[in-house]
Coordinates of N, CA and C in Angstrom, one line a residue:
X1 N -16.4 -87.9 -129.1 CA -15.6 -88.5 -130.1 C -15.6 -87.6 -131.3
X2 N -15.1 -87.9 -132.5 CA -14.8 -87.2 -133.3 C -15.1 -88.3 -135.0
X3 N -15.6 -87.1 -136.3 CA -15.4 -87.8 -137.3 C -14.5 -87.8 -138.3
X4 N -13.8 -86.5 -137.6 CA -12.4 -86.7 -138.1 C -11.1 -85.7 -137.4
X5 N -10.2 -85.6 -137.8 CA -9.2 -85.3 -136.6 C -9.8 -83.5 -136.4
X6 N -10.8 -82.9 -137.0 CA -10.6 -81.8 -136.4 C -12.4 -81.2 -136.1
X7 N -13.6 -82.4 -136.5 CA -14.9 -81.8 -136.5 C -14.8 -82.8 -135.4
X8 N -15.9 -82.3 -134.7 CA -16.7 -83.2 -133.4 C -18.0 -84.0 -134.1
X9 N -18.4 -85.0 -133.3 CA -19.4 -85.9 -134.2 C -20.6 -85.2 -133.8
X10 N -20.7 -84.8 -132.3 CA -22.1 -84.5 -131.6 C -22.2 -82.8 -132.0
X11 N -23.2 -82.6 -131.9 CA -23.4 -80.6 -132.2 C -24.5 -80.2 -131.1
X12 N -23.7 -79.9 -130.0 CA -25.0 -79.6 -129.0 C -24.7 -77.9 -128.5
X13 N -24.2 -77.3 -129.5 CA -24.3 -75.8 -129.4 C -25.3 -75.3 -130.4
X14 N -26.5 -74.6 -130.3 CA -27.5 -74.1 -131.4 C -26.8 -73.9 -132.2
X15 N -27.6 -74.5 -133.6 CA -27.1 -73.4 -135.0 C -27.5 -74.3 -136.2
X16 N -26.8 -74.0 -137.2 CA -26.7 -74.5 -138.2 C -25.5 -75.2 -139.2
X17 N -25.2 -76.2 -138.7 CA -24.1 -76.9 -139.5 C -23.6 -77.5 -140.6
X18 N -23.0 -77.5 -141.4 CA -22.9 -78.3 -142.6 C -21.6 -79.0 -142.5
X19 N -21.9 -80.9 -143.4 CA -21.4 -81.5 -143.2 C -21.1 -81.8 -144.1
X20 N -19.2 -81.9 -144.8 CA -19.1 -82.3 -146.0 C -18.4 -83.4 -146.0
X21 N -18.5 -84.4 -146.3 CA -18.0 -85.7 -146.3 C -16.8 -85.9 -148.0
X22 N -15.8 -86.3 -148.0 CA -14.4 -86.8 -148.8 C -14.0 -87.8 -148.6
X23 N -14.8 -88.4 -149.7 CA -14.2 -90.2 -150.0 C -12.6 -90.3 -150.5
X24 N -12.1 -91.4 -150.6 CA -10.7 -91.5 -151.3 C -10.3 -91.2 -152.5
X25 N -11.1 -90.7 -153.5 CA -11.1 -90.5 -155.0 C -11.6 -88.9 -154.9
X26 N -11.6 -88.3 -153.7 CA -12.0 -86.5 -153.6 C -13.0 -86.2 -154.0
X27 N -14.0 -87.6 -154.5 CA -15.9 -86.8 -154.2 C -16.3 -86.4 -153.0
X28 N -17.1 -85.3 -153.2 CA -17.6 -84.6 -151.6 C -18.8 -84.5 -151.8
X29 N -19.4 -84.3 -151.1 CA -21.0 -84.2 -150.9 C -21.3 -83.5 -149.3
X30 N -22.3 -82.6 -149.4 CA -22.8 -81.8 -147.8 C -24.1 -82.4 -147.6
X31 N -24.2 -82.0 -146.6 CA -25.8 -82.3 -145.9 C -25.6 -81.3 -144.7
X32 N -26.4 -80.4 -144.7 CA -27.0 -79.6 -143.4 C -28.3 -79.8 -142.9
X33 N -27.9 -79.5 -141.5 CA -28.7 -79.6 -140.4 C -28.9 -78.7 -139.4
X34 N -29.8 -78.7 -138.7 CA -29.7 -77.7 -137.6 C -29.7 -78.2 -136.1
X35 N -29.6 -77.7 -135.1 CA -29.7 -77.9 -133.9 C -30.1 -76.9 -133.1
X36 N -31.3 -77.4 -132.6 CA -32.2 -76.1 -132.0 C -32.6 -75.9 -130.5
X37 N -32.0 -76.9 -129.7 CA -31.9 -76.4 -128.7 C -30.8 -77.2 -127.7
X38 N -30.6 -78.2 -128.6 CA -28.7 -78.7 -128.1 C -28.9 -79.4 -126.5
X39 N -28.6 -80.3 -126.7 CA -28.3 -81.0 -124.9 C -29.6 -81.6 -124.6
X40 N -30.6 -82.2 -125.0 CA -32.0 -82.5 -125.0 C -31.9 -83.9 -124.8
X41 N -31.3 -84.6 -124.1 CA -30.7 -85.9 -123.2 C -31.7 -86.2 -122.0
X42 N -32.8 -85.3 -121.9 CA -33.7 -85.7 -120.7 C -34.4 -84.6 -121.0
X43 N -35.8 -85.6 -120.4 CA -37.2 -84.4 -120.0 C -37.3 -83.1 -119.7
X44 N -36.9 -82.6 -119.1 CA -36.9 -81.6 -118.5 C -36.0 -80.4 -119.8
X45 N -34.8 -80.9 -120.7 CA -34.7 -80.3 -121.2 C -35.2 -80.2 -122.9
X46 N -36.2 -81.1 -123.2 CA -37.3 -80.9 -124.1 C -37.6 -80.4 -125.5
X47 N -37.2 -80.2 -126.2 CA -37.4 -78.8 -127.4 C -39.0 -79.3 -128.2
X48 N -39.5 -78.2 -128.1 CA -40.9 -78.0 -128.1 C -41.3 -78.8 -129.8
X49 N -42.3 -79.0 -130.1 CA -42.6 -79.5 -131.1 C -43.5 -78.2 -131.8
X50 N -43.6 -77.7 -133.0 CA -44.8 -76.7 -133.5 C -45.7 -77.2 -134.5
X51 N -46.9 -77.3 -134.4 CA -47.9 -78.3 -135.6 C -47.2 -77.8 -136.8
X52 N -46.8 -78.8 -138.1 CA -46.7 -78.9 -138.7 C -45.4 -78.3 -139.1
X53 N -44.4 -78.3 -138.6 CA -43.5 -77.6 -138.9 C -42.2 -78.8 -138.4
X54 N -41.4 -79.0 -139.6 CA -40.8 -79.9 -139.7 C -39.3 -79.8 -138.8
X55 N -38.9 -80.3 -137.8 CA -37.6 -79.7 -137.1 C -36.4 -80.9 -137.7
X56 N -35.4 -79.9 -137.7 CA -34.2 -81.4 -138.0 C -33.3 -80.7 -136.8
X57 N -32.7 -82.0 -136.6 CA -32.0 -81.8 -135.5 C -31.0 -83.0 -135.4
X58 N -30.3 -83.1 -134.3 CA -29.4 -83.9 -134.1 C -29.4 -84.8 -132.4
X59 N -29.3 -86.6 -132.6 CA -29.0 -86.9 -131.7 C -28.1 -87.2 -131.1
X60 N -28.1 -86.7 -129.3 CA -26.9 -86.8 -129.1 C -26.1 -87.3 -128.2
X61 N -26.9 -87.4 -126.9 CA -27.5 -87.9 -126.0 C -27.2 -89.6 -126.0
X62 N -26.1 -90.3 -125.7 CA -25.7 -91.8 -125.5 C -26.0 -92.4 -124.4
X63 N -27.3 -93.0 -124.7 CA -27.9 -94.1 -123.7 C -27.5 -95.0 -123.7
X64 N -27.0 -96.3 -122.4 CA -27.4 -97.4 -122.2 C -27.5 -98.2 -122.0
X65 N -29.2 -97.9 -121.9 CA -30.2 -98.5 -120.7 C -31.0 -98.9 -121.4
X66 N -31.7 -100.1 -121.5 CA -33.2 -100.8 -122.0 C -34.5 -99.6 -122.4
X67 N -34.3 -99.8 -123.6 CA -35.5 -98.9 -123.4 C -36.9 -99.5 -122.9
X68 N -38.0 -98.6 -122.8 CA -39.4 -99.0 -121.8 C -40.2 -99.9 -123.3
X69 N -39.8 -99.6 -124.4 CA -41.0 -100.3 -125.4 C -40.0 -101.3 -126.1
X70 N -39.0 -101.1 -126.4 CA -38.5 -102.6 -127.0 C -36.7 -102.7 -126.1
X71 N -36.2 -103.8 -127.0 CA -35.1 -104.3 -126.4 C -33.9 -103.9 -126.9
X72 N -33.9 -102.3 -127.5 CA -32.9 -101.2 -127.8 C -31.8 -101.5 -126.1
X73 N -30.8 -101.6 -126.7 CA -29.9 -101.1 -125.1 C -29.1 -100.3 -125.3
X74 N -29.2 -99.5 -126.5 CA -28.1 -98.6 -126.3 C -28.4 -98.0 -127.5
X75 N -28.6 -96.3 -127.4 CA -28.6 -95.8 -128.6 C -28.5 -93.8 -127.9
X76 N -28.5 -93.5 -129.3 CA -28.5 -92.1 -129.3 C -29.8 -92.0 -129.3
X77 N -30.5 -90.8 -128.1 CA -31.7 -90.2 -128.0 C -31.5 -88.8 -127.8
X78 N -33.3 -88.3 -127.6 CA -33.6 -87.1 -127.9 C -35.2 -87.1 -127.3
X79 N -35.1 -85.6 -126.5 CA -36.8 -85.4 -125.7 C -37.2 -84.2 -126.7
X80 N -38.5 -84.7 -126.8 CA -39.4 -83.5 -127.8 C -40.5 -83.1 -127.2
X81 N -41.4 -82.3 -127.0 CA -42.6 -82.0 -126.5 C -43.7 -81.1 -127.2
X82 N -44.7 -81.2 -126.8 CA -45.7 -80.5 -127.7 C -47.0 -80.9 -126.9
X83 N -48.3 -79.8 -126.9 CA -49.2 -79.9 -125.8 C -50.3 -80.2 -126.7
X84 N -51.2 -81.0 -126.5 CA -52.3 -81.4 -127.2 C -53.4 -80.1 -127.6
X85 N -53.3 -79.3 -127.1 CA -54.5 -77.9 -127.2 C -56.0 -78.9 -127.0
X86 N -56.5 -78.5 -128.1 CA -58.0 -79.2 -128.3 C -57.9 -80.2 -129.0
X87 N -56.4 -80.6 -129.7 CA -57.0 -81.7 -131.2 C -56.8 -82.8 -130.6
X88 N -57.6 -83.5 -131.7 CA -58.2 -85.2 -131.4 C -56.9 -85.7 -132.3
X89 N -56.3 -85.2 -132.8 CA -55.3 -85.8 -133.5 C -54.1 -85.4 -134.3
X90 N -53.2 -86.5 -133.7 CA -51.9 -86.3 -133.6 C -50.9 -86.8 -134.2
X91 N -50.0 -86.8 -135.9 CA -49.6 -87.1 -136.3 C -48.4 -87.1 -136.3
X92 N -47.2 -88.1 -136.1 CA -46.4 -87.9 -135.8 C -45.3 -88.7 -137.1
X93 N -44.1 -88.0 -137.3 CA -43.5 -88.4 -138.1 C -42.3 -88.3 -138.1
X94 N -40.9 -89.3 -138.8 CA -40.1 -89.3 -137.8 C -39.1 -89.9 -139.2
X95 N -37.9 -89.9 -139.1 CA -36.8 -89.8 -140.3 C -35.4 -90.0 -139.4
X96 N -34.8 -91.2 -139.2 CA -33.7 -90.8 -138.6 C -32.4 -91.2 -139.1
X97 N -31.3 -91.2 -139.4 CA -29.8 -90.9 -140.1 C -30.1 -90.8 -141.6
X98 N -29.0 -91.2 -142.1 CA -29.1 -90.9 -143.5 C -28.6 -91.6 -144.5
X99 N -28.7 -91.5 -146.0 CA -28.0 -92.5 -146.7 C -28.1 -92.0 -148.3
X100 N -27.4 -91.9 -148.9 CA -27.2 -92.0 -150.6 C -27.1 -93.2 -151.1
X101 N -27.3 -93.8 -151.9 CA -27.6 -94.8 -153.0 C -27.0 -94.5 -154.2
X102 N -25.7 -95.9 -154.8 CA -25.5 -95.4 -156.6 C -26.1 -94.5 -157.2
X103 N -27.5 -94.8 -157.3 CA -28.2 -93.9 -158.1 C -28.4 -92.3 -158.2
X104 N -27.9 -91.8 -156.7 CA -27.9 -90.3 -156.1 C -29.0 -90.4 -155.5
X105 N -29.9 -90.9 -155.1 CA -31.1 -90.7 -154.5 C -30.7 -90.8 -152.9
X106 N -31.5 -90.1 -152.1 CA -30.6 -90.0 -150.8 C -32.1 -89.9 -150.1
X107 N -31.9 -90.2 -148.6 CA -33.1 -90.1 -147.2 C -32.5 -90.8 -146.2
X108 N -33.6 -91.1 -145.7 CA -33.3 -91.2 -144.1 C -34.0 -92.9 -144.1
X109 N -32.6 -93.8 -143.1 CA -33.3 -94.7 -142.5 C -32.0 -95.4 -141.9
X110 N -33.1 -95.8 -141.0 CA -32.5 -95.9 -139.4 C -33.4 -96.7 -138.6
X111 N -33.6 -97.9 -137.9 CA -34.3 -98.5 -136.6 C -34.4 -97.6 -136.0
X112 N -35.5 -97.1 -135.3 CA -35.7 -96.3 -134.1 C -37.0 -96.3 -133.4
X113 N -37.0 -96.1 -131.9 CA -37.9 -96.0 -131.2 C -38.5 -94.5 -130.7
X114 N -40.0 -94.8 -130.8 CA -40.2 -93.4 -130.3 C -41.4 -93.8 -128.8
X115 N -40.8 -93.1 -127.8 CA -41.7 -93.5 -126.3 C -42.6 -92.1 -126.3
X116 N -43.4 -92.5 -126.1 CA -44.6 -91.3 -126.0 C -45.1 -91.7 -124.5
X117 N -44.6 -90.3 -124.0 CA -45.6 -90.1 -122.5 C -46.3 -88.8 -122.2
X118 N -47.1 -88.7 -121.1 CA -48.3 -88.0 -120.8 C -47.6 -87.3 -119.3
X119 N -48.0 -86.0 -119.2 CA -47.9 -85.8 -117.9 C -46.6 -84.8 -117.6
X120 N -45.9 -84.4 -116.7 CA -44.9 -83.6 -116.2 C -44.1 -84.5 -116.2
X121 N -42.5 -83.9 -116.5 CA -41.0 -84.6 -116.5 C -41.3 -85.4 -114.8
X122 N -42.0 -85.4 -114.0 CA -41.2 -85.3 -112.6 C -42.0 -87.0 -112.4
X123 N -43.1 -87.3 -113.5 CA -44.1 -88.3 -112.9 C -44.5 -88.9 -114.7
X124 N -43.8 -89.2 -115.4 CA -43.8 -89.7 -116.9 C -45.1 -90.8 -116.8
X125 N -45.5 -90.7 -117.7 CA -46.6 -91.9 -117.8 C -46.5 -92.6 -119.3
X126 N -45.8 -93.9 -119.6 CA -45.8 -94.1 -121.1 C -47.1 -95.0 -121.3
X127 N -47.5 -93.7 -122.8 CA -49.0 -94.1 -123.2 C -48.9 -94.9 -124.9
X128 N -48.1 -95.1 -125.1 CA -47.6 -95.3 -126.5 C -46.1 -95.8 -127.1
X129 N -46.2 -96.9 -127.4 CA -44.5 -97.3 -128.3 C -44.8 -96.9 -129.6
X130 N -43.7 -97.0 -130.3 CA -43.6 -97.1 -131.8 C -42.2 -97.4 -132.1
X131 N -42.7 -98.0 -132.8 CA -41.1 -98.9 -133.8 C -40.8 -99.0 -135.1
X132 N -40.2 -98.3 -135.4 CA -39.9 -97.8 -136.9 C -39.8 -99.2 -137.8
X133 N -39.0 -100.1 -137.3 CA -38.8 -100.9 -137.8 C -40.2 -102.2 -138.2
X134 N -40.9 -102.0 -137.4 CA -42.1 -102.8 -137.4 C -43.4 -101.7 -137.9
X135 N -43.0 -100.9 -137.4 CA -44.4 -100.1 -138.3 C -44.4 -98.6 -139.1
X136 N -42.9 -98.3 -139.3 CA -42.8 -97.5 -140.1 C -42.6 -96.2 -139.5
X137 N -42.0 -95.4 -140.0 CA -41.8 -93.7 -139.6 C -43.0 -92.6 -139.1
X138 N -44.2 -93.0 -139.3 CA -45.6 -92.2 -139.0 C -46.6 -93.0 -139.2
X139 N -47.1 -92.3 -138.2 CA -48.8 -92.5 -137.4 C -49.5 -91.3 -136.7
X140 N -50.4 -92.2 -136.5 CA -51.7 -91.0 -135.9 C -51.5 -91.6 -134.3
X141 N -51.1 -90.8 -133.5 CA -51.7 -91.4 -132.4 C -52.6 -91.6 -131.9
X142 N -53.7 -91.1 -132.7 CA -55.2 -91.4 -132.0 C -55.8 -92.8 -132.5
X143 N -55.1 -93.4 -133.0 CA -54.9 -94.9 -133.5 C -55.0 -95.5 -132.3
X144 N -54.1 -95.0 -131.5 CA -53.4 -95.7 -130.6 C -53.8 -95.5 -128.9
X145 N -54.2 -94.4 -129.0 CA -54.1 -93.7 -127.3 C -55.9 -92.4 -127.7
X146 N -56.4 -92.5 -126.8 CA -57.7 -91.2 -126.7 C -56.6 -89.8 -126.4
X147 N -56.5 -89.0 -127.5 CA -55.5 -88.0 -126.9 C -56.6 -87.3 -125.9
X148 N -55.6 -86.5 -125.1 CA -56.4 -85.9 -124.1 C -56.3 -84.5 -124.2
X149 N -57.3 -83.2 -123.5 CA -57.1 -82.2 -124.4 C -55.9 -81.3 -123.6
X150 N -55.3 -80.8 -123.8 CA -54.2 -79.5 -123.1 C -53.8 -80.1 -122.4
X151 N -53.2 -81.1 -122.8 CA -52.2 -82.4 -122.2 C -50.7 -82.0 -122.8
X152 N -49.8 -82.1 -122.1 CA -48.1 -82.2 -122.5 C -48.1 -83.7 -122.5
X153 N -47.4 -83.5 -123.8 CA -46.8 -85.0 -124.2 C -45.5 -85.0 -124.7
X154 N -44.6 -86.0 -124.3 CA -43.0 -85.8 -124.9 C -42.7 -87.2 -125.2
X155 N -41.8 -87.0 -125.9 CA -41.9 -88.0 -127.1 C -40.2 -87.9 -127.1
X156 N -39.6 -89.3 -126.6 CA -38.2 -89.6 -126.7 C -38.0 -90.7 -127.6
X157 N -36.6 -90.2 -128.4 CA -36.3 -91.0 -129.8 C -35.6 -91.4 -129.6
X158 N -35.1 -92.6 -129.5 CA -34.1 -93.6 -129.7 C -33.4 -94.4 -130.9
X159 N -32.8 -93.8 -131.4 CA -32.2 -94.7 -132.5 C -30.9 -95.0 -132.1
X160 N -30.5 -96.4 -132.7 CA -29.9 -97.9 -131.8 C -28.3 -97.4 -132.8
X161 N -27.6 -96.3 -132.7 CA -26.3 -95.7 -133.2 C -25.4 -95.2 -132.1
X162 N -24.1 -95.2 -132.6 CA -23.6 -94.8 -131.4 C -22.7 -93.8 -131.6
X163 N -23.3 -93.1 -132.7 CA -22.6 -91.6 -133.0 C -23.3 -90.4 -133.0
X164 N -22.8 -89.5 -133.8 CA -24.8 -88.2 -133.8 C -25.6 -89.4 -134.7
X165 N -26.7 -88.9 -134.5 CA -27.8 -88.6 -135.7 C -28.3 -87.9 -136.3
X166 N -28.5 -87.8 -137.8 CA -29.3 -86.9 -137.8 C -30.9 -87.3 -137.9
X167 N -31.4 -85.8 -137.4 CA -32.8 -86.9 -137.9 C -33.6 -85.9 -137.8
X168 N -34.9 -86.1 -138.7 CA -36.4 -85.4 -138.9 C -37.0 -85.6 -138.0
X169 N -38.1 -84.4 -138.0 CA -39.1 -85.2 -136.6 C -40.6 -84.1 -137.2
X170 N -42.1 -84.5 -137.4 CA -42.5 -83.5 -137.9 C -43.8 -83.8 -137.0
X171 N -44.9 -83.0 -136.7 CA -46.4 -82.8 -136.3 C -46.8 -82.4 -136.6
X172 N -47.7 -83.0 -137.3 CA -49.2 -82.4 -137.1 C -50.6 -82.8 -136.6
X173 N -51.5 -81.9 -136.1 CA -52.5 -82.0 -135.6 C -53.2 -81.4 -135.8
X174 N -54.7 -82.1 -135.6 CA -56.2 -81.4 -136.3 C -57.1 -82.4 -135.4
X175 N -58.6 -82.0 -135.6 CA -59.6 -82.6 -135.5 C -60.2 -83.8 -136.3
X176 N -59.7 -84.2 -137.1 CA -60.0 -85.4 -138.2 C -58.7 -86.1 -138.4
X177 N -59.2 -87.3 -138.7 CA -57.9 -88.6 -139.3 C -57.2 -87.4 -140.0
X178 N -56.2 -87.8 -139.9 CA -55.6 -86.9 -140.9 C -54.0 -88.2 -141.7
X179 N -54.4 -87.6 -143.2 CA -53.9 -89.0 -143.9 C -51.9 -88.7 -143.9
X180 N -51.5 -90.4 -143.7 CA -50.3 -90.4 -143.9 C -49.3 -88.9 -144.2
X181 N -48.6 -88.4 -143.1 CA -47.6 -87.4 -143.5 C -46.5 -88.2 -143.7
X182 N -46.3 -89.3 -144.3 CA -44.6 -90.1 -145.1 C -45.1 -90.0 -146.5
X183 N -44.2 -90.6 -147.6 CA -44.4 -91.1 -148.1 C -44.9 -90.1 -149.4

């Protein structure tokens, strides 16, 4: 589909896009983003996660099917991956569409789910829900789950829209709690 008679809504070719939006009175305003590995609609095609390095990207991907941790039935997702090495801990953090306010102040928010599983695309194992809406954008997973060491974990996002998204996604990991990356 489309956001307007001549851009496309989804961006599933690599790069970097900018988006300028024109209200009826010819205020404009951009927002860019990137898209880093495009078509990431299932496991197997994945885009890697790097500690502490913040990725933006776009959802694109229209599910709709029940998700495994809550009663989402339809939304734009996204598979991410990242291998545990040695660390005990795993912070995950997460930002999805966007918004401006009177005031000019602008971010991200959006209901969304994030499924955390263990293991190879062929044999998924979910070790972890999270719900943006009930507990907020970031956590530690070691809250939640004993991470395990030089484990692949991938991590599918669901947010309950039925256009792109945009959205943040960040990690980091270490050997100690490591405090709040929101906020």
């Amino acid at each position: 589909s489309m956001i307007s008679p001549t851009t496309f809504n989804c961006f599933d070719i690599p790069g970097t896009y900018v988006l300028t939006a024109v209200d009826a009175n010819g205020c404009s305003g951009d927002f860019s983003f990137s898209v880093i590995g495009g078509g990431n609609g299932d496991c197997a095609l994945a885009v890697p996660l790097a500690n502490g390095v913040t990725l933006s990207d776009t959802l694109c991907a229209l599910n709709m099917d029940t998700s495994n941790c809550a009663n989402f039935t339809y939304g734009q997702e996204g598979w991410y991956s990242f291998n545990s090495a040695d660390y005990t801990h795993v912070n995950i953090g997460a930002f999805i569409g966007y918004y401006q306010n009177a005031a000019g102040t602008s971010g991200y928010q959006q209901p969304f789910l994030l499924e955390i599983y263990s293991g190879d695309c062929g044999a998924l194992q979910l070790v972890h829900c999270h719900n943006s809406t009930v507990d907020g954008g970031c956590f530690d997973l070691a809250n939640d789950i004993s991470i395990s060491p030089n484990t692949n974990y991938y991590i599918r996002v669901l947010a309950q829209w039925t256009s792109w998204v945009p959205m943040q996604i960040l990690l980091e990991m270490g050997n100690e709690a490591i405090p709040s990356i929101c906020g």
